[in-house]
Coordinates of C-alpha atoms in Angstrom, one line a residue:
M1 CA 156.2 106.2 218.2
D2 CA 153.3 104.6 219.9
K3 CA 151.1 102.3 217.6
R4 CA 147.9 104.7 217.9
S5 CA 150.1 107.3 216.4
S6 CA 151.5 105.1 213.5
L7 CA 148.0 104.2 212.8
T8 CA 146.9 108.0 212.0
L9 CA 150.1 108.7 210.3
I10 CA 149.2 105.4 207.8
S11 CA 145.6 107.1 207.5
Q12 CA 146.6 110.0 206.6
R13 CA 149.3 108.8 204.3
A14 CA 146.3 107.0 202.4
K15 CA 143.9 109.8 201.9
E16 CA 146.1 112.7 201.3
P17 CA 148.8 113.5 198.3
V18 CA 152.3 112.4 198.9
S19 CA 155.0 114.6 198.7
S20 CA 157.5 112.1 196.5
P21 CA 158.1 112.9 193.1
G22 CA 155.3 112.1 190.7
S23 CA 152.9 111.0 193.7
S24 CA 150.7 114.1 193.6
I25 CA 150.3 113.9 190.2
L26 CA 149.0 110.4 190.5
W27 CA 147.0 110.9 193.3
N28 CA 145.2 114.1 191.8
A29 CA 144.5 112.4 188.6
G30 CA 142.5 109.6 190.5
A31 CA 145.0 106.9 190.6
C32 CA 143.4 103.2 191.2
S33 CA 142.8 101.6 194.3
T34 CA 146.0 99.1 193.4
T35 CA 147.9 102.6 193.6
K36 CA 146.5 103.6 196.9
Q37 CA 147.3 100.4 198.5
L38 CA 150.7 100.6 197.4
W39 CA 151.3 104.4 199.0
V40 CA 149.7 103.0 202.2
H41 CA 152.2 100.2 202.1
L42 CA 155.1 102.8 201.5
A43 CA 153.7 104.9 204.6
F44 CA 153.5 101.8 206.9
R45 CA 157.0 101.0 205.9
E46 CA 158.1 104.4 206.6
V47 CA 156.7 104.7 210.3
R48 CA 158.2 101.6 211.1
A49 CA 161.4 102.6 209.8
M50 CA 161.0 105.7 212.1
A51 CA 160.7 103.4 215.2
E52 CA 163.8 102.0 214.4
G53 CA 165.8 105.4 215.0
P54 CA 166.4 108.3 213.0
R55 CA 169.0 106.8 210.8
A56 CA 166.5 104.1 209.7
A57 CA 164.0 106.9 209.1
V58 CA 166.4 108.7 206.7
A59 CA 166.9 105.5 204.9
G60 CA 162.9 104.6 204.5
Q61 CA 162.2 108.1 203.9
T62 CA 164.6 108.4 200.6
K63 CA 163.6 104.4 199.9
R64 CA 160.1 106.0 199.7
L65 CA 161.1 108.5 197.4
N66 CA 162.9 106.2 194.7
S67 CA 159.7 103.8 195.0
G68 CA 157.5 106.5 194.1
A69 CA 159.6 108.0 191.1
E70 CA 159.7 104.6 190.0
V71 CA 155.9 103.9 190.5
A72 CA 155.1 106.9 188.4
E73 CA 157.6 105.9 185.7
R74 CA 156.1 102.4 185.1
L75 CA 152.7 103.6 185.4
E76 CA 153.3 105.8 182.6
E77 CA 155.3 103.6 180.7
N78 CA 152.8 100.9 180.6
G79 CA 149.9 103.3 179.9
H80 CA 148.3 102.5 183.7
Q81 CA 146.7 106.1 184.0
N82 CA 143.4 105.9 185.5
K83 CA 141.4 107.2 182.5
R84 CA 142.7 104.5 180.4
L85 CA 141.1 101.9 183.0
K86 CA 137.8 100.9 182.3
G87 CA 137.6 98.1 184.6
G88 CA 136.9 94.1 184.0
A89 CA 138.3 91.5 181.8
D90 CA 138.5 94.2 178.7
E91 CA 140.8 96.5 180.5
E92 CA 143.3 93.6 181.8
G93 CA 143.3 92.3 178.2
A94 CA 144.2 95.9 177.0
E95 CA 147.1 96.1 179.6
D96 CA 148.3 92.9 178.6
Q97 CA 148.8 93.4 175.3
G98 CA 150.2 96.9 175.9
K99 CA 153.0 94.9 177.7
K100 CA 153.5 92.5 175.1
S101 CA 153.8 94.8 172.4
P102 CA 154.9 98.5 173.4
K103 CA 154.5 101.1 170.6
R104 CA 158.2 102.3 169.7
K105 CA 159.6 104.7 167.1
I106 CA 160.8 103.2 164.1
V107 CA 161.6 104.0 160.4
L108 CA 160.7 101.6 157.7
L109 CA 162.5 101.2 154.3
M110 CA 159.7 101.2 151.3
A111 CA 160.4 100.2 148.0
Y112 CA 157.5 101.0 145.4
S113 CA 156.3 101.2 141.8
G114 CA 154.3 104.4 141.5
K115 CA 152.3 103.2 138.1
G116 CA 148.6 103.6 139.2
Y117 CA 149.0 105.4 142.2
H118 CA 148.3 109.3 142.6
G119 CA 151.3 109.7 144.9
M120 CA 152.6 109.0 148.1
Q121 CA 150.7 111.0 150.0
R122 CA 147.5 109.7 151.7
N123 CA 144.4 111.9 151.2
V124 CA 142.3 111.1 154.4
G125 CA 138.6 111.1 153.8
S126 CA 139.2 110.9 149.9
S127 CA 138.9 107.7 148.0
Q128 CA 139.1 108.9 144.8
F129 CA 142.6 108.8 144.3
K130 CA 144.2 105.8 145.8
T131 CA 147.7 106.4 147.0
I132 CA 150.9 104.4 148.2
E133 CA 150.1 105.3 151.7
D134 CA 146.5 104.1 151.6
D135 CA 148.1 100.7 151.0
L136 CA 150.4 100.8 153.6
V137 CA 148.2 102.1 156.4
S138 CA 145.9 99.5 155.7
A139 CA 148.4 96.9 155.9
L140 CA 149.7 98.0 159.4
V141 CA 146.2 98.0 160.6
Q142 CA 145.5 94.3 159.3
S143 CA 148.8 93.3 160.7
G144 CA 148.2 94.5 164.1
C145 CA 151.0 97.0 164.0
I146 CA 148.6 99.8 165.0
P147 CA 145.2 100.4 166.1
E148 CA 142.2 100.9 163.6
N149 CA 141.9 104.7 164.8
H150 CA 145.4 105.6 164.0
G151 CA 144.9 104.9 160.4
E152 CA 142.1 107.1 160.4
D153 CA 144.2 109.8 162.2
M154 CA 147.9 109.3 161.3
K155 CA 149.0 112.0 163.8
K156 CA 148.4 109.4 166.6
M157 CA 151.0 107.4 165.5
S158 CA 153.5 110.4 164.4
F159 CA 153.6 109.4 161.1
Q160 CA 156.1 111.3 158.5
R161 CA 157.2 110.6 155.1
C162 CA 160.6 111.6 154.2
A163 CA 159.7 112.6 150.4
R164 CA 156.1 113.2 149.0
T165 CA 156.5 111.5 145.9
D166 CA 153.8 112.3 143.4
K167 CA 151.7 110.6 140.5
G168 CA 153.5 107.7 138.9
V169 CA 156.7 108.3 140.7
S170 CA 158.5 104.8 142.1
A171 CA 160.7 105.0 145.1
A172 CA 163.6 102.2 145.8
G173 CA 164.5 104.0 148.8
Q174 CA 161.7 105.9 150.6
I175 CA 161.7 106.3 154.4
V176 CA 158.9 106.7 156.8
S177 CA 158.7 107.4 160.6
L178 CA 155.9 106.1 163.2
K179 CA 155.1 104.8 166.1
V180 CA 153.8 100.9 166.0
R181 CA 153.6 98.1 167.9
L182 CA 156.8 95.5 167.8
I183 CA 155.0 92.7 166.9
D184 CA 156.8 89.3 165.9
D185 CA 157.9 89.0 162.5
I186 CA 156.5 92.4 161.9
L187 CA 158.1 93.0 158.3
E188 CA 156.6 89.9 157.4
K189 CA 153.2 90.3 158.1
I190 CA 153.2 93.7 156.9
N191 CA 154.1 92.6 153.5
N192 CA 151.6 89.8 153.7
H193 CA 149.0 92.4 152.9
L194 CA 151.0 94.8 150.6
P195 CA 150.6 94.4 146.8
S196 CA 153.6 93.0 145.3
H197 CA 154.9 96.2 144.2
I198 CA 154.8 97.7 147.2
R199 CA 157.5 96.0 149.5
I200 CA 159.0 97.1 153.4
L201 CA 162.6 96.1 152.9
G202 CA 164.0 97.2 156.6
L203 CA 163.1 98.5 159.8
K204 CA 165.3 100.3 162.4
R205 CA 164.7 101.8 165.8
V206 CA 165.2 105.6 166.1
T207 CA 165.3 108.4 169.1
G208 CA 161.4 109.1 170.3
G209 CA 161.6 112.5 168.7
F210 CA 163.2 111.3 165.1
N211 CA 161.4 112.7 162.0
S212 CA 162.2 111.2 158.7
K213 CA 161.3 114.8 157.2
N214 CA 162.9 117.5 159.3
K215 CA 166.1 115.3 160.0
C216 CA 166.7 114.3 156.5
D217 CA 170.1 115.9 155.1
A218 CA 169.7 114.9 151.2
R219 CA 167.9 113.1 149.0
T220 CA 169.1 111.2 145.7
Y221 CA 167.0 110.9 142.6
S222 CA 167.2 108.9 139.6
Y223 CA 165.9 109.7 136.0
M224 CA 165.8 106.6 133.5
L225 CA 165.1 107.8 129.8
P226 CA 165.6 106.4 126.3
T227 CA 169.0 107.7 125.2
F228 CA 167.3 108.8 121.6
A229 CA 166.1 112.1 123.9
F230 CA 169.8 113.4 123.5
A231 CA 169.8 112.9 119.5
H232 CA 170.0 116.6 117.8
K233 CA 166.6 117.6 116.2
D234 CA 168.4 118.1 112.9
H235 CA 169.6 114.3 112.5
D236 CA 166.6 111.9 111.9
V237 CA 166.8 109.1 114.0
Q238 CA 165.1 105.7 114.8
E239 CA 164.3 105.4 118.4
E240 CA 165.1 101.4 118.6
V241 CA 168.6 101.8 117.0
Y242 CA 169.9 104.8 118.3
R243 CA 172.8 104.7 120.4
L244 CA 174.4 107.6 122.4
D245 CA 177.9 108.7 121.2
K246 CA 180.8 109.1 124.3
E247 CA 181.0 112.8 122.8
T248 CA 177.3 113.6 123.3
L249 CA 177.5 111.8 126.8
D250 CA 180.3 114.1 127.7
R251 CA 178.4 116.9 126.7
V252 CA 175.5 116.0 128.9
N253 CA 177.3 115.3 131.7
K254 CA 179.1 118.9 131.3
L255 CA 175.4 120.8 131.6
L256 CA 174.5 118.5 134.6
S257 CA 177.6 119.4 136.4
C258 CA 176.6 123.0 135.8
Y259 CA 173.8 122.5 138.4
K260 CA 175.9 121.6 141.4
G261 CA 176.4 124.1 144.0
T262 CA 173.7 126.7 145.3
H263 CA 171.3 128.3 142.4
N264 CA 168.3 130.3 142.3
F265 CA 165.6 127.7 141.2
H266 CA 162.3 130.0 140.7
N267 CA 162.2 128.8 137.0
F268 CA 162.1 125.4 137.4
T269 CA 159.0 125.3 139.6
S270 CA 155.7 126.9 139.7
Q271 CA 154.4 129.7 141.3
K272 CA 157.7 131.0 143.1
G273 CA 159.1 134.3 142.3
P274 CA 162.9 135.1 142.0
R275 CA 162.9 136.8 144.7
D276 CA 161.5 134.1 147.1
P277 CA 164.2 132.8 149.3
S278 CA 163.0 129.4 149.4
A279 CA 163.7 129.1 145.7
R280 CA 167.4 129.0 146.2
R281 CA 168.7 125.2 146.5
Y282 CA 172.1 123.3 147.1
I283 CA 172.7 120.4 144.6
M284 CA 175.7 118.2 145.6
E285 CA 176.0 116.2 142.7
M286 CA 174.3 115.6 139.1
Y287 CA 175.6 113.0 136.1
C288 CA 174.6 110.6 133.6
G289 CA 176.0 107.1 133.8
E290 CA 177.1 104.7 130.8
P291 CA 174.0 103.5 128.5
F292 CA 172.6 100.3 128.5
V293 CA 170.4 98.6 126.3
R294 CA 166.8 96.9 127.6
E295 CA 164.9 95.3 125.0
N296 CA 166.6 96.3 121.8
M297 CA 166.4 100.1 123.1
E298 CA 169.0 102.0 124.9
F299 CA 168.4 103.6 128.2
A300 CA 170.5 105.9 130.4
V301 CA 170.0 106.9 134.2
I302 CA 170.9 110.5 135.5
K303 CA 171.2 110.8 139.1
V304 CA 171.1 114.2 141.1
K305 CA 171.6 114.4 144.8
G306 CA 170.5 117.7 146.5
Q307 CA 169.4 118.8 150.2
S308 CA 166.0 119.3 148.8
F309 CA 163.8 119.7 145.9
M310 CA 160.8 121.8 144.7
M311 CA 157.9 120.8 142.7
H312 CA 159.0 119.9 139.2
Q313 CA 162.5 120.9 139.7
I314 CA 164.4 117.7 138.4
R315 CA 162.1 117.2 135.8
K316 CA 162.7 120.8 134.2
M317 CA 166.5 120.7 135.1
I318 CA 166.8 117.7 133.1
G319 CA 164.3 118.9 130.5
L320 CA 166.3 122.2 129.9
V321 CA 170.0 120.0 129.3
I322 CA 167.6 117.8 126.8
A323 CA 166.4 121.1 124.7
I324 CA 170.2 122.6 124.9
V325 CA 171.8 119.0 123.6
K326 CA 169.0 118.7 121.0
G327 CA 169.7 122.0 119.9
Y328 CA 166.4 124.1 120.7
A329 CA 168.4 126.6 123.3
A330 CA 171.7 127.7 123.7
E331 CA 174.1 126.9 126.7
S332 CA 173.7 130.2 128.0
I333 CA 170.2 130.0 128.7
L334 CA 171.6 128.1 131.8
E335 CA 172.7 131.5 133.6
R336 CA 170.2 132.9 132.6
S337 CA 167.4 130.9 134.3
W338 CA 169.4 131.6 137.6
G339 CA 168.6 135.4 137.4
E340 CA 165.4 137.3 137.7
E341 CA 164.6 136.8 134.3
K342 CA 161.5 134.5 133.7
V343 CA 162.8 131.6 131.3
D344 CA 160.5 129.3 129.4
V345 CA 161.8 125.8 131.1
P346 CA 160.3 122.7 129.6
K347 CA 159.6 119.8 132.1
A348 CA 160.6 116.7 131.0
P349 CA 157.8 113.6 131.5
G350 CA 157.0 112.0 134.9
L351 CA 157.9 108.7 133.6
G352 CA 161.5 107.5 134.7
L353 CA 161.7 109.6 138.4
V354 CA 162.7 107.4 140.9
L355 CA 163.5 108.3 144.7
E356 CA 166.5 106.4 145.2
R357 CA 167.8 107.2 148.5
V358 CA 167.2 109.5 151.5
H359 CA 170.3 110.6 153.7
F360 CA 170.4 111.1 157.5
E361 CA 174.1 112.0 158.0
K362 CA 173.7 114.4 160.9
Y363 CA 171.5 111.8 162.9
N364 CA 174.3 109.1 162.4
R365 CA 177.0 111.2 163.5
R366 CA 174.9 112.2 166.6
F367 CA 173.0 109.0 167.4
G368 CA 174.4 106.1 165.1
N369 CA 177.3 105.0 167.2
D370 CA 175.6 105.9 171.0
G371 CA 175.2 102.2 171.6
L372 CA 171.6 102.7 171.6
H373 CA 170.5 103.1 168.0
E374 CA 171.7 102.1 164.9
P375 CA 173.1 104.3 162.1
L376 CA 170.5 104.8 159.0
E377 CA 172.2 103.0 156.6
W378 CA 170.8 100.2 154.3
T379 CA 174.1 98.3 153.1
E380 CA 172.3 94.8 154.1
E381 CA 169.3 95.7 152.1
E382 CA 171.0 96.9 149.2
E383 CA 170.7 93.6 147.4
K384 CA 166.9 93.7 148.2
I385 CA 166.6 97.2 146.6
A386 CA 168.4 95.9 143.3
V387 CA 166.0 93.0 143.2
F388 CA 163.3 95.4 143.6
K389 CA 164.0 97.8 140.8
E390 CA 164.9 95.1 138.1
Q391 CA 161.5 93.4 138.9
Y392 CA 159.1 96.2 139.3
I393 CA 160.5 99.5 138.7
Y394 CA 162.7 99.0 135.6
P395 CA 160.6 96.9 133.8
T396 CA 157.6 99.5 134.5
I397 CA 159.5 102.2 133.1
I398 CA 160.5 100.5 129.9
N399 CA 157.3 99.0 129.2
T400 CA 155.3 102.1 129.7
E401 CA 157.8 104.2 127.5
R402 CA 157.3 101.8 124.7
E403 CA 153.4 101.5 125.1
E404 CA 152.9 105.0 125.6
K405 CA 155.9 106.8 123.9
S406 CA 155.8 109.5 127.1
M407 CA 159.5 110.6 125.8
A408 CA 159.0 110.6 122.3
N409 CA 155.8 112.8 122.6
W410 CA 157.3 115.3 124.9
L411 CA 160.2 116.0 122.4
S412 CA 157.8 116.8 119.6
T413 CA 156.6 119.6 122.1
L414 CA 160.0 121.2 122.4
P415 CA 159.6 123.4 119.5
I416 CA 156.5 125.1 121.1
H417 CA 158.9 126.8 123.6
D418 CA 160.1 129.9 123.1
F419 CA 163.8 129.9 124.6
N420 CA 164.7 133.3 123.4
S421 CA 161.8 135.3 125.0
S422 CA 162.4 138.6 126.6
A423 CA 162.0 138.9 130.4
V424 CA 159.3 141.7 129.7
E425 CA 157.3 139.1 127.4
M426 CA 157.8 136.3 130.0
Q427 CA 156.7 138.6 132.9
A428 CA 153.7 139.8 131.2
N429 CA 152.5 136.1 130.5
N430 CA 153.0 135.0 134.1
K431 CA 152.6 137.9 136.4
N432 CA 150.0 135.7 138.3
S433 CA 152.6 133.4 139.4
K434 CA 155.7 135.9 140.3
N435 CA 156.2 136.7 144.2
S436 CA 153.4 134.2 145.2
S437 CA 154.2 131.1 147.6
D438 CA 154.5 127.6 146.4
L439 CA 151.1 125.5 147.3
E440 CA 152.9 122.2 146.2
G441 CA 156.0 121.7 147.8
S442 CA 158.1 125.0 149.0
D443 CA 159.1 122.8 152.4
G444 CA 161.4 121.1 150.2
C445 CA 160.3 117.8 150.6
G446 CA 158.0 118.0 147.7
D447 CA 158.4 115.8 144.8
D448 CA 159.3 116.3 141.1
S449 CA 156.8 115.0 139.3
D450 CA 152.9 115.3 138.8

């Protein structure tokens, strides 16, 4: 090929889209001048290879195709699209910042005391009710993990919480997934902008398509309550001197174990009919631990693990067991509550409910040992979780109970409930709620407290 023909080919290469992978997309999208110069260089190299012989030409063509794919990949990865370039020093600074701190999908392990907050989920545009996510997003912006506009539109950072805890509910193992800039000392910088009763205890990289809500297999909640709640209604007990005996504890655990398996929990939430398929929930375990004394008052912790929970479900499960143990309701009411009959189920106070842990067993089996990602297990953070609960969660529950007497006040309302109402009577009183959709948490990730 003569020199004139070579120059003609180079000129054509500079003006027309190249048919290598990704090249036409880049060219037609209006690539920058640097990119065009690169294609001219590649075209010139191909012409030189063709002049050296057919075999060299083939090798040059292959190399050019591979280079084109690499260019396209790097341009996309580094955010070098033409629409993002505005010229001048500002564009170079933005590009450098992007290279230094690329956005990556991560999960954050959170612990918080929910007192004084109207739940976890942020209500963008409403400053009347403060939520945990309000403080979290503010800290992410101030620490430089996300741009300010991502805080205004959380979809831009692919934000997703694992469980939507409600007003007053605390968490020791909440998980949120999002895309952030992986800045140096990221946990320290985020925590520096958070109040002491909200802490980020851990961080792990996850797959690009990870969603903390959809990938969660199960959730474990705990419910801390004073043991005098289990004292029989015919016994006059003093709250601070009451101690739970082994016989009563065994009965409590026998009743709690009845919840294990799959049941229709339409009576344990609001606005759900008995034939709504989403009312069927699977409970893996539920039990009450040994009692312990704090500040002269005895407490116990009930733990429940299930695939998902509806609004108020856990509080009503505990409320019904308390009503049975105290002698207000017969044990047979449990079986009745899972049938189509409408049953009056009392709802225990929200104080004491804590999101303990969320489980990602399927994700861990698939990606936890692939050599690229870590399993979503928090063994190394267990000590920090325990310390946080002792410093912020348990004292809040104990002090609030002593000051506000939420359990004692709720127990006084149990005689008002009619645990023997017929189905006809209950359906007449609640006809508006039957067969209606659950507006508060039917996706299974709703919380169990208001």
